[in-house]
Amino acid sequence: MTPLLSVQGIAKRYGAHIGCADVSFDLYPGEVMGIVGESGSGKSTLLNCMAGHLVPDAGQVVFDTRTDGPRDTITMSEPERRMLGRTDWAFVHQHARDGLRMGVSAGGNVGERLMAVGERNYGDIRDKATDWLGRVEIDASRVDDRPTTFSGGMQQRLQIARNLVTGPRLVFMDEPTGGLDVSVQARLLDLLRGLVRDMGLSAIIVTHDLAVVRLLADRLMVMKSGRVVEAGLTDQVLDDPQHAYSQLLVSSVLQV
Amino acid sequence: MTEYNFAYLDEQTKRMIRRAILKGLAIPGYQVPFASREMPMPYGWGTGGVQVSAAVLTPDDTFKVIDQGADDTTNAVSIRTFFQRTAGVVTTTATRDATVIQTRHRIPEEPLHEGQILVYQVPIPEPLRFLEPRESETRKMHSLEEYGLMHVKLYEDISRHGHIATSYAYPVKVEGRYVMDPSPIPKFDNPKLGDMAAIQLFGAGREQRIYALPPYTQVVSLDFEDHPFEASKANHCCGMCGATDSYLDELIIDDAGGRMFVCSDTDYCEARQAMGHKGKDAA
């Protein structure tokens, strides 16, 4: 089977400082990869390099496109990369405000990607937007309300709906549950797990919260100082960490 | 005529503006940056239009200025006088006799003919500006033809008002390529933009942009399949000349709710009255 995303030797430096270095892995269709590590370990840099928000200094990010098969997204032209960014890829930001248009109604936010790929029928766009609000458990009556009137959890769910409406195959998530309280986190995780399984999505989730990867991720990479120190199946890494840093990370989770 | 160079601006500046205009004509709808000069009037009063007019005027031209369709409002009178003094050109109020027409917020009712130039004053040339504040990003969106966001604005209109409530500065797509702000003309005028015999030039002084539509350019107003574009106007006829096909201004005439509708294009209205047409409010 061809991997959906194949990352080879990605490196990004900020001057003399290493953002991330020598990261390679394959992601297969339907698979969810978790990337964990402490703040400053290079998780977000790596994610942004893969999603095309940052240009890496070295390496390849090969994506299995629908039309042309595997292509290196770093060297493909910008229009092509941006087209991927609004069709086959989705990016869920940590702060919903970064991923939403706060001055535009919930329906408009969800419909934007549809209109960006050429939908020109108001009724259809609205129906799809309403349908997606339902799937992320937002009441259909809120379709014309602005995200500023939504709670943090609702904003995050709206951001997810907005990203998934065009049926992407790969979702990048940067701390999707950061800044939410525990019960809202649990519902969001439940929702995400359902959506990922139902739609057969592949996802790369960056987080410092081990509970999130335990629930969502099939495989796990542990990063420290810009490098991957351990990788493997989620349960394997969490239950039997080999690297000293992974052991520290796992043991530092508070038990209630 | 000894105090000023012809049409106020110096020749180098006019040359620079003409180059921008030519580029604009070559790429219809594309916003060409230019080094806008300080003009002896405040920004927002038509500094962009005045500079474009100054660059295209020749001593043989006949010049007309309209503001909201009218020849006799402050803005129109002051710009007309400005070019009378600095260029010594003949001025007129008759649409058909003019070779250069500078306009704010209207296209004349009378169809323009070949050889005429229509100069628009533009406050904000970027149609995506209120949706995307970053200039770097809007330029990228234009260059990559990413115009989905423009429809988000129309979507918002329909979801809030039940129909596309944008009634002026209604976005258009030029020759299937660039999305363009037609300056704040009422959407009633949008159909006239396309396939027009005259050259249309747009000047934004504060924003330092010039764009243009060559004659007979295809211009399409954006819309949805199930909410098509509609050129709307007040559902009345002109109180002075009885015209049913012209864009109307609504005037409040007393404190008791009295109102009348008159053509916003004064030249059109007066010409019709001279021909003997009479509306219900005509004295």
PDB file of C-alpha atoms in Angstrom, chain A residues 12-242:
ATOM      1  CA  LYS A  12      14.046  23.295   9.958  1.00  0.00           C
ATOM      2  CA  ARG A  13      16.499  25.625  11.664  1.00  0.00           C
ATOM      3  CA  TYR A  14      15.891  29.034  13.125  1.00  0.00           C
ATOM      4  CA  GLY A  15      19.373  30.476  12.697  1.00  0.00           C
ATOM      5  CA  ALA A  16      21.690  28.447  14.869  1.00  0.00           C
ATOM      6  CA  HIS A  17      18.750  27.020  16.776  1.00  0.00           C
ATOM      7  CA  ILE A  18      17.224  23.724  15.658  1.00  0.00           C
ATOM      8  CA  GLY A  19      13.443  23.746  15.080  1.00  0.00           C
ATOM      9  CA  CYS A  20      13.282  20.123  14.115  1.00  0.00           C
ATOM     10  CA  ALA A  21      15.838  17.823  12.523  1.00  0.00           C
ATOM     11  CA  ASP A  22      15.908  14.592  10.573  1.00  0.00           C
ATOM     12  CA  VAL A  23      12.287  13.549  11.009  1.00  0.00           C
ATOM     13  CA  SER A  24      11.049  10.726   8.802  1.00  0.00           C
ATOM     14  CA  PHE A  25       7.899   8.613   8.924  1.00  0.00           C
ATOM     15  CA  ASP A  26       5.122   7.179   6.752  1.00  0.00           C
ATOM     16  CA  LEU A  27       1.433   7.687   7.385  1.00  0.00           C
ATOM     17  CA  TYR A  28      -0.979   5.213   5.834  1.00  0.00           C
ATOM     18  CA  PRO A  29      -4.613   5.870   4.878  1.00  0.00           C
ATOM     19  CA  GLY A  30      -6.917   5.748   7.893  1.00  0.00           C
ATOM     20  CA  GLU A  31      -4.080   6.026  10.337  1.00  0.00           C
ATOM     21  CA  VAL A  32      -3.785   8.579  13.139  1.00  0.00           C
ATOM     22  CA  MET A  33      -0.329   9.653  14.190  1.00  0.00           C
ATOM     23  CA  GLY A  34       0.301  11.444  17.450  1.00  0.00           C
ATOM     24  CA  ILE A  35       3.293  13.689  18.049  1.00  0.00           C
ATOM     25  CA  VAL A  36       4.011  14.450  21.691  1.00  0.00           C
ATOM     26  CA  GLY A  37       6.711  16.332  23.495  1.00  0.00           C
ATOM     27  CA  GLU A  38       7.188  19.276  25.795  1.00  0.00           C
ATOM     28  CA  SER A  39       6.901  22.924  24.742  1.00  0.00           C
ATOM     29  CA  GLY A  40       9.696  23.889  22.393  1.00  0.00           C
ATOM     30  CA  SER A  41      10.415  20.338  21.327  1.00  0.00           C
ATOM     31  CA  GLY A  42       9.671  21.154  17.685  1.00  0.00           C
ATOM     32  CA  LYS A  43       6.220  19.556  17.355  1.00  0.00           C
ATOM     33  CA  SER A  44       4.514  22.605  15.906  1.00  0.00           C
ATOM     34  CA  THR A  45       7.451  23.435  13.658  1.00  0.00           C
ATOM     35  CA  LEU A  46       7.270  19.945  12.237  1.00  0.00           C
ATOM     36  CA  LEU A  47       3.498  20.172  11.755  1.00  0.00           C
ATOM     37  CA  ASN A  48       3.755  23.537  10.026  1.00  0.00           C
ATOM     38  CA  CYS A  49       6.485  22.216   7.733  1.00  0.00           C
ATOM     39  CA  MET A  50       4.293  19.289   6.730  1.00  0.00           C
ATOM     40  CA  ALA A  51       1.200  21.436   6.216  1.00  0.00           C
ATOM     41  CA  GLY A  52       3.062  23.890   4.006  1.00  0.00           C
ATOM     42  CA  HIS A  53       2.907  26.821   6.416  1.00  0.00           C
ATOM     43  CA  LEU A  54       6.687  26.806   6.829  1.00  0.00           C
ATOM     44  CA  VAL A  55       9.316  25.927   4.277  1.00  0.00           C
ATOM     45  CA  PRO A  56      11.685  23.268   5.696  1.00  0.00           C
ATOM     46  CA  ASP A  57      15.426  23.616   5.076  1.00  0.00           C
ATOM     47  CA  ALA A  58      15.738  20.011   3.993  1.00  0.00           C
ATOM     48  CA  GLY A  59      13.627  16.948   3.348  1.00  0.00           C
ATOM     49  CA  GLN A  60      10.558  15.862   1.441  1.00  0.00           C
ATOM     50  CA  VAL A  61       6.858  15.702   2.247  1.00  0.00           C
ATOM     51  CA  VAL A  62       5.366  13.322  -0.315  1.00  0.00           C
ATOM     52  CA  PHE A  63       1.569  13.275  -0.441  1.00  0.00           C
ATOM     53  CA  ASP A  64      -0.423  10.731  -2.428  1.00  0.00           C
ATOM     54  CA  THR A  65      -2.586  13.109  -4.489  1.00  0.00           C
ATOM     55  CA  ARG A  66      -5.874  11.964  -6.007  1.00  0.00           C
ATOM     56  CA  THR A  67      -4.927  12.835  -9.558  1.00  0.00           C
ATOM     57  CA  ASP A  68      -1.173  12.479  -9.958  1.00  0.00           C
ATOM     58  CA  GLY A  69      -0.187   9.974  -7.274  1.00  0.00           C
ATOM     59  CA  PRO A  70       2.674  10.689  -4.858  1.00  0.00           C
ATOM     60  CA  ARG A  71       4.036  14.252  -5.192  1.00  0.00           C
ATOM     61  CA  ASP A  72       6.486  16.223  -3.091  1.00  0.00           C
ATOM     62  CA  THR A  73       4.435  19.070  -1.654  1.00  0.00           C
ATOM     63  CA  ILE A  74       7.495  21.156  -0.809  1.00  0.00           C
ATOM     64  CA  THR A  75       8.545  21.492  -4.447  1.00  0.00           C
ATOM     65  CA  MET A  76       5.066  21.640  -6.005  1.00  0.00           C
ATOM     66  CA  SER A  77       3.856  25.071  -7.103  1.00  0.00           C
ATOM     67  CA  GLU A  78       2.134  27.316  -4.596  1.00  0.00           C
ATOM     68  CA  PRO A  79      -1.299  27.259  -6.322  1.00  0.00           C
ATOM     69  CA  GLU A  80      -1.233  23.455  -6.214  1.00  0.00           C
ATOM     70  CA  ARG A  81      -0.227  23.427  -2.574  1.00  0.00           C
ATOM     71  CA  ARG A  82      -2.922  25.925  -1.635  1.00  0.00           C
ATOM     72  CA  MET A  83      -5.468  23.900  -3.590  1.00  0.00           C
ATOM     73  CA  LEU A  84      -4.484  20.853  -1.523  1.00  0.00           C
ATOM     74  CA  GLY A  85      -4.839  23.029   1.568  1.00  0.00           C
ATOM     75  CA  ARG A  86      -8.515  23.605   0.880  1.00  0.00           C
ATOM     76  CA  THR A  87      -9.485  20.228  -0.571  1.00  0.00           C
ATOM     77  CA  ASP A  88      -7.573  17.153   0.614  1.00  0.00           C
ATOM     78  CA  TRP A  89      -5.949  18.727   3.641  1.00  0.00           C
ATOM     79  CA  ALA A  90      -7.403  20.309   6.713  1.00  0.00           C
ATOM     80  CA  PHE A  91      -5.692  22.203   9.494  1.00  0.00           C
ATOM     81  CA  VAL A  92      -7.217  22.537  12.935  1.00  0.00           C
ATOM     82  CA  HIS A  93      -5.560  25.306  14.919  1.00  0.00           C
ATOM     83  CA  GLN A  94      -5.090  25.260  18.663  1.00  0.00           C
ATOM     84  CA  HIS A  95      -6.954  28.539  18.987  1.00  0.00           C
ATOM     85  CA  ALA A  96     -10.245  28.431  17.112  1.00  0.00           C
ATOM     86  CA  ARG A  97      -9.867  32.150  16.455  1.00  0.00           C
ATOM     87  CA  ASP A  98      -6.886  31.470  14.185  1.00  0.00           C
ATOM     88  CA  GLY A  99      -8.887  29.051  12.090  1.00  0.00           C
ATOM     89  CA  LEU A 100     -12.248  30.819  11.960  1.00  0.00           C
ATOM     90  CA  ARG A 101     -13.447  34.072  10.474  1.00  0.00           C
ATOM     91  CA  MET A 102     -14.831  35.712  13.576  1.00  0.00           C
ATOM     92  CA  GLY A 103     -16.843  38.315  11.647  1.00  0.00           C
ATOM     93  CA  VAL A 104     -18.667  35.753   9.535  1.00  0.00           C
ATOM     94  CA  SER A 105     -21.618  33.592  10.642  1.00  0.00           C
ATOM     95  CA  ALA A 106     -21.168  29.898  11.490  1.00  0.00           C
ATOM     96  CA  GLY A 107     -22.813  28.894   8.209  1.00  0.00           C
ATOM     97  CA  GLY A 108     -20.500  31.182   6.250  1.00  0.00           C
ATOM     98  CA  ASN A 109     -17.491  29.754   8.036  1.00  0.00           C
ATOM     99  CA  VAL A 110     -18.437  26.204   7.123  1.00  0.00           C
ATOM    100  CA  GLY A 111     -19.446  27.215   3.604  1.00  0.00           C
ATOM    101  CA  GLU A 112     -16.224  29.062   2.818  1.00  0.00           C
ATOM    102  CA  ARG A 113     -14.297  25.980   1.749  1.00  0.00           C
ATOM    103  CA  LEU A 114     -17.221  24.856  -0.404  1.00  0.00           C
ATOM    104  CA  MET A 115     -17.334  28.232  -2.133  1.00  0.00           C
ATOM    105  CA  ALA A 116     -13.549  28.176  -2.473  1.00  0.00           C
ATOM    106  CA  VAL A 117     -13.771  24.996  -4.530  1.00  0.00           C
ATOM    107  CA  GLY A 118     -16.483  26.444  -6.738  1.00  0.00           C
ATOM    108  CA  GLU A 119     -19.894  25.721  -5.139  1.00  0.00           C
ATOM    109  CA  ARG A 120     -22.278  28.423  -6.330  1.00  0.00           C
ATOM    110  CA  ASN A 121     -25.667  27.291  -5.090  1.00  0.00           C
ATOM    111  CA  TYR A 122     -26.727  29.032  -1.897  1.00  0.00           C
ATOM    112  CA  GLY A 123     -29.313  26.408  -0.938  1.00  0.00           C
ATOM    113  CA  ASP A 124     -26.844  23.533  -1.285  1.00  0.00           C
ATOM    114  CA  ILE A 125     -24.113  25.333   0.626  1.00  0.00           C
ATOM    115  CA  ARG A 126     -26.491  26.143   3.440  1.00  0.00           C
ATOM    116  CA  ASP A 127     -27.826  22.599   3.633  1.00  0.00           C
ATOM    117  CA  LYS A 128     -24.330  21.187   3.857  1.00  0.00           C
ATOM    118  CA  ALA A 129     -23.336  23.770   6.472  1.00  0.00           C
ATOM    119  CA  THR A 130     -26.394  22.943   8.579  1.00  0.00           C
ATOM    120  CA  ASP A 131     -25.726  19.225   8.216  1.00  0.00           C
ATOM    121  CA  TRP A 132     -22.148  19.691   9.408  1.00  0.00           C
ATOM    122  CA  LEU A 133     -23.173  21.819  12.367  1.00  0.00           C
ATOM    123  CA  GLY A 134     -25.393  18.912  13.373  1.00  0.00           C
ATOM    124  CA  ARG A 135     -22.518  16.443  13.063  1.00  0.00           C
ATOM    125  CA  VAL A 136     -20.376  18.491  15.435  1.00  0.00           C
ATOM    126  CA  GLU A 137     -23.299  18.883  17.836  1.00  0.00           C
ATOM    127  CA  ILE A 138     -24.020  22.555  17.237  1.00  0.00           C
ATOM    128  CA  ASP A 139     -27.716  23.383  17.147  1.00  0.00           C
ATOM    129  CA  ALA A 140     -28.956  24.196  13.636  1.00  0.00           C
ATOM    130  CA  SER A 141     -30.582  27.372  14.965  1.00  0.00           C
ATOM    131  CA  ARG A 142     -27.106  28.839  15.522  1.00  0.00           C
ATOM    132  CA  VAL A 143     -26.231  28.712  11.815  1.00  0.00           C
ATOM    133  CA  ASP A 144     -26.531  32.478  11.389  1.00  0.00           C
ATOM    134  CA  ASP A 145     -24.782  33.404  14.643  1.00  0.00           C
ATOM    135  CA  ARG A 146     -21.221  34.606  14.656  1.00  0.00           C
ATOM    136  CA  PRO A 147     -18.532  32.509  16.331  1.00  0.00           C
ATOM    137  CA  THR A 148     -17.943  35.378  18.765  1.00  0.00           C
ATOM    138  CA  THR A 149     -21.184  34.362  20.468  1.00  0.00           C
ATOM    139  CA  PHE A 150     -20.022  30.733  20.802  1.00  0.00           C
ATOM    140  CA  SER A 151     -18.272  29.134  23.771  1.00  0.00           C
ATOM    141  CA  GLY A 152     -14.675  27.942  23.391  1.00  0.00           C
ATOM    142  CA  GLY A 153     -15.712  24.335  22.885  1.00  0.00           C
ATOM    143  CA  MET A 154     -18.307  25.268  20.287  1.00  0.00           C
ATOM    144  CA  GLN A 155     -15.787  27.406  18.423  1.00  0.00           C
ATOM    145  CA  GLN A 156     -13.400  24.464  18.306  1.00  0.00           C
ATOM    146  CA  ARG A 157     -16.160  22.172  17.017  1.00  0.00           C
ATOM    147  CA  LEU A 158     -17.126  24.782  14.436  1.00  0.00           C
ATOM    148  CA  GLN A 159     -13.525  24.927  13.296  1.00  0.00           C
ATOM    149  CA  ILE A 160     -13.554  21.165  12.861  1.00  0.00           C
ATOM    150  CA  ALA A 161     -16.781  21.280  10.851  1.00  0.00           C
ATOM    151  CA  ARG A 162     -15.352  24.036   8.652  1.00  0.00           C
ATOM    152  CA  ASN A 163     -12.301  21.907   7.945  1.00  0.00           C
ATOM    153  CA  LEU A 164     -14.040  18.613   7.281  1.00  0.00           C
ATOM    154  CA  VAL A 165     -16.856  19.880   5.050  1.00  0.00           C
ATOM    155  CA  THR A 166     -14.932  19.285   1.820  1.00  0.00           C
ATOM    156  CA  GLY A 167     -14.142  15.691   2.834  1.00  0.00           C
ATOM    157  CA  PRO A 168     -10.358  15.982   3.282  1.00  0.00           C
ATOM    158  CA  ARG A 169      -8.205  12.863   3.493  1.00  0.00           C
ATOM    159  CA  LEU A 170      -5.582  14.232   5.846  1.00  0.00           C
ATOM    160  CA  VAL A 171      -6.129  16.433   8.880  1.00  0.00           C
ATOM    161  CA  PHE A 172      -3.379  18.271  10.712  1.00  0.00           C
ATOM    162  CA  MET A 173      -4.309  19.139  14.285  1.00  0.00           C
ATOM    163  CA  ASP A 174      -2.296  21.419  16.513  1.00  0.00           C
ATOM    164  CA  GLU A 175      -3.310  20.883  20.147  1.00  0.00           C
ATOM    165  CA  PRO A 176      -7.014  20.574  19.250  1.00  0.00           C
ATOM    166  CA  THR A 177      -8.060  20.340  22.891  1.00  0.00           C
ATOM    167  CA  GLY A 178      -5.701  22.956  24.311  1.00  0.00           C
ATOM    168  CA  GLY A 179      -7.380  25.619  26.402  1.00  0.00           C
ATOM    169  CA  LEU A 180     -10.626  23.686  26.889  1.00  0.00           C
ATOM    170  CA  ASP A 181     -11.859  22.448  30.223  1.00  0.00           C
ATOM    171  CA  VAL A 182     -11.765  18.733  30.941  1.00  0.00           C
ATOM    172  CA  SER A 183     -15.399  17.811  30.285  1.00  0.00           C
ATOM    173  CA  VAL A 184     -15.458  19.791  27.032  1.00  0.00           C
ATOM    174  CA  GLN A 185     -12.192  18.111  26.066  1.00  0.00           C
ATOM    175  CA  ALA A 186     -13.753  14.715  26.612  1.00  0.00           C
ATOM    176  CA  ARG A 187     -16.725  15.499  24.381  1.00  0.00           C
ATOM    177  CA  LEU A 188     -14.484  16.950  21.691  1.00  0.00           C
ATOM    178  CA  LEU A 189     -12.248  13.893  21.767  1.00  0.00           C
ATOM    179  CA  ASP A 190     -15.269  11.637  21.536  1.00  0.00           C
ATOM    180  CA  LEU A 191     -16.496  13.610  18.553  1.00  0.00           C
ATOM    181  CA  LEU A 192     -13.112  13.615  16.853  1.00  0.00           C
ATOM    182  CA  ARG A 193     -12.712   9.886  17.358  1.00  0.00           C
ATOM    183  CA  GLY A 194     -16.120   9.284  15.805  1.00  0.00           C
ATOM    184  CA  LEU A 195     -15.413  11.524  12.813  1.00  0.00           C
ATOM    185  CA  VAL A 196     -11.973  10.077  12.183  1.00  0.00           C
ATOM    186  CA  ARG A 197     -13.348   6.537  12.236  1.00  0.00           C
ATOM    187  CA  ASP A 198     -16.498   7.284  10.208  1.00  0.00           C
ATOM    188  CA  MET A 199     -14.753   9.224   7.477  1.00  0.00           C
ATOM    189  CA  GLY A 200     -11.669   7.027   7.406  1.00  0.00           C
ATOM    190  CA  LEU A 201      -9.503  10.101   7.884  1.00  0.00           C
ATOM    191  CA  SER A 202      -5.807  10.104   8.363  1.00  0.00           C
ATOM    192  CA  ALA A 203      -4.647  12.587  10.927  1.00  0.00           C
ATOM    193  CA  ILE A 204      -1.530  13.972  12.489  1.00  0.00           C
ATOM    194  CA  ILE A 205      -2.163  15.274  15.980  1.00  0.00           C
ATOM    195  CA  VAL A 206       0.326  17.407  17.807  1.00  0.00           C
ATOM    196  CA  THR A 207      -0.275  17.647  21.528  1.00  0.00           C
ATOM    197  CA  HIS A 208       1.387  17.632  24.912  1.00  0.00           C
ATOM    198  CA  ASP A 209      -1.584  15.852  26.405  1.00  0.00           C
ATOM    199  CA  LEU A 210      -0.926  12.115  26.562  1.00  0.00           C
ATOM    200  CA  ALA A 211      -4.598  11.334  27.176  1.00  0.00           C
ATOM    201  CA  VAL A 212      -5.443  12.785  23.765  1.00  0.00           C
ATOM    202  CA  VAL A 213      -3.042  10.510  21.927  1.00  0.00           C
ATOM    203  CA  ARG A 214      -4.058   7.523  24.017  1.00  0.00           C
ATOM    204  CA  LEU A 215      -7.637   7.990  22.801  1.00  0.00           C
ATOM    205  CA  LEU A 216      -7.053   9.044  19.217  1.00  0.00           C
ATOM    206  CA  ALA A 217      -3.682   7.963  17.925  1.00  0.00           C
ATOM    207  CA  ASP A 218      -2.691   4.607  16.467  1.00  0.00           C
ATOM    208  CA  ARG A 219       0.974   5.471  16.461  1.00  0.00           C
ATOM    209  CA  LEU A 220       3.065   7.868  18.453  1.00  0.00           C
ATOM    210  CA  MET A 221       6.261   9.846  18.037  1.00  0.00           C
ATOM    211  CA  VAL A 222       7.954  11.402  21.041  1.00  0.00           C
ATOM    212  CA  MET A 223       9.989  14.511  20.287  1.00  0.00           C
ATOM    213  CA  LYS A 224      12.658  16.242  22.312  1.00  0.00           C
ATOM    214  CA  SER A 225      14.867  19.157  21.261  1.00  0.00           C
ATOM    215  CA  GLY A 226      13.719  18.923  17.661  1.00  0.00           C
ATOM    216  CA  ARG A 227      14.422  15.213  17.250  1.00  0.00           C
ATOM    217  CA  VAL A 228      12.285  12.097  17.429  1.00  0.00           C
ATOM    218  CA  VAL A 229      13.515  10.098  20.416  1.00  0.00           C
ATOM    219  CA  GLU A 230      11.007   7.282  20.294  1.00  0.00           C
ATOM    220  CA  ALA A 231       8.309   6.052  17.917  1.00  0.00           C
ATOM    221  CA  GLY A 232       5.930   3.125  17.924  1.00  0.00           C
ATOM    222  CA  LEU A 233       2.385   1.992  18.566  1.00  0.00           C
ATOM    223  CA  THR A 234       0.643   4.274  21.033  1.00  0.00           C
ATOM    224  CA  ASP A 235      -0.042   1.705  23.720  1.00  0.00           C
ATOM    225  CA  GLN A 236       3.424   0.269  23.371  1.00  0.00           C
ATOM    226  CA  VAL A 237       5.121   3.632  23.849  1.00  0.00           C
ATOM    227  CA  LEU A 238       2.852   4.756  26.668  1.00  0.00           C
ATOM    228  CA  ASP A 239       2.861   1.471  28.598  1.00  0.00           C
ATOM    229  CA  ASP A 240       6.473   0.542  28.058  1.00  0.00           C
ATOM    230  CA  PRO A 241       8.488   3.656  27.266  1.00  0.00           C
ATOM    231  CA  GLN A 242      12.098   2.887  26.353  1.00  0.00           C
TER     232      GLN A 242
END
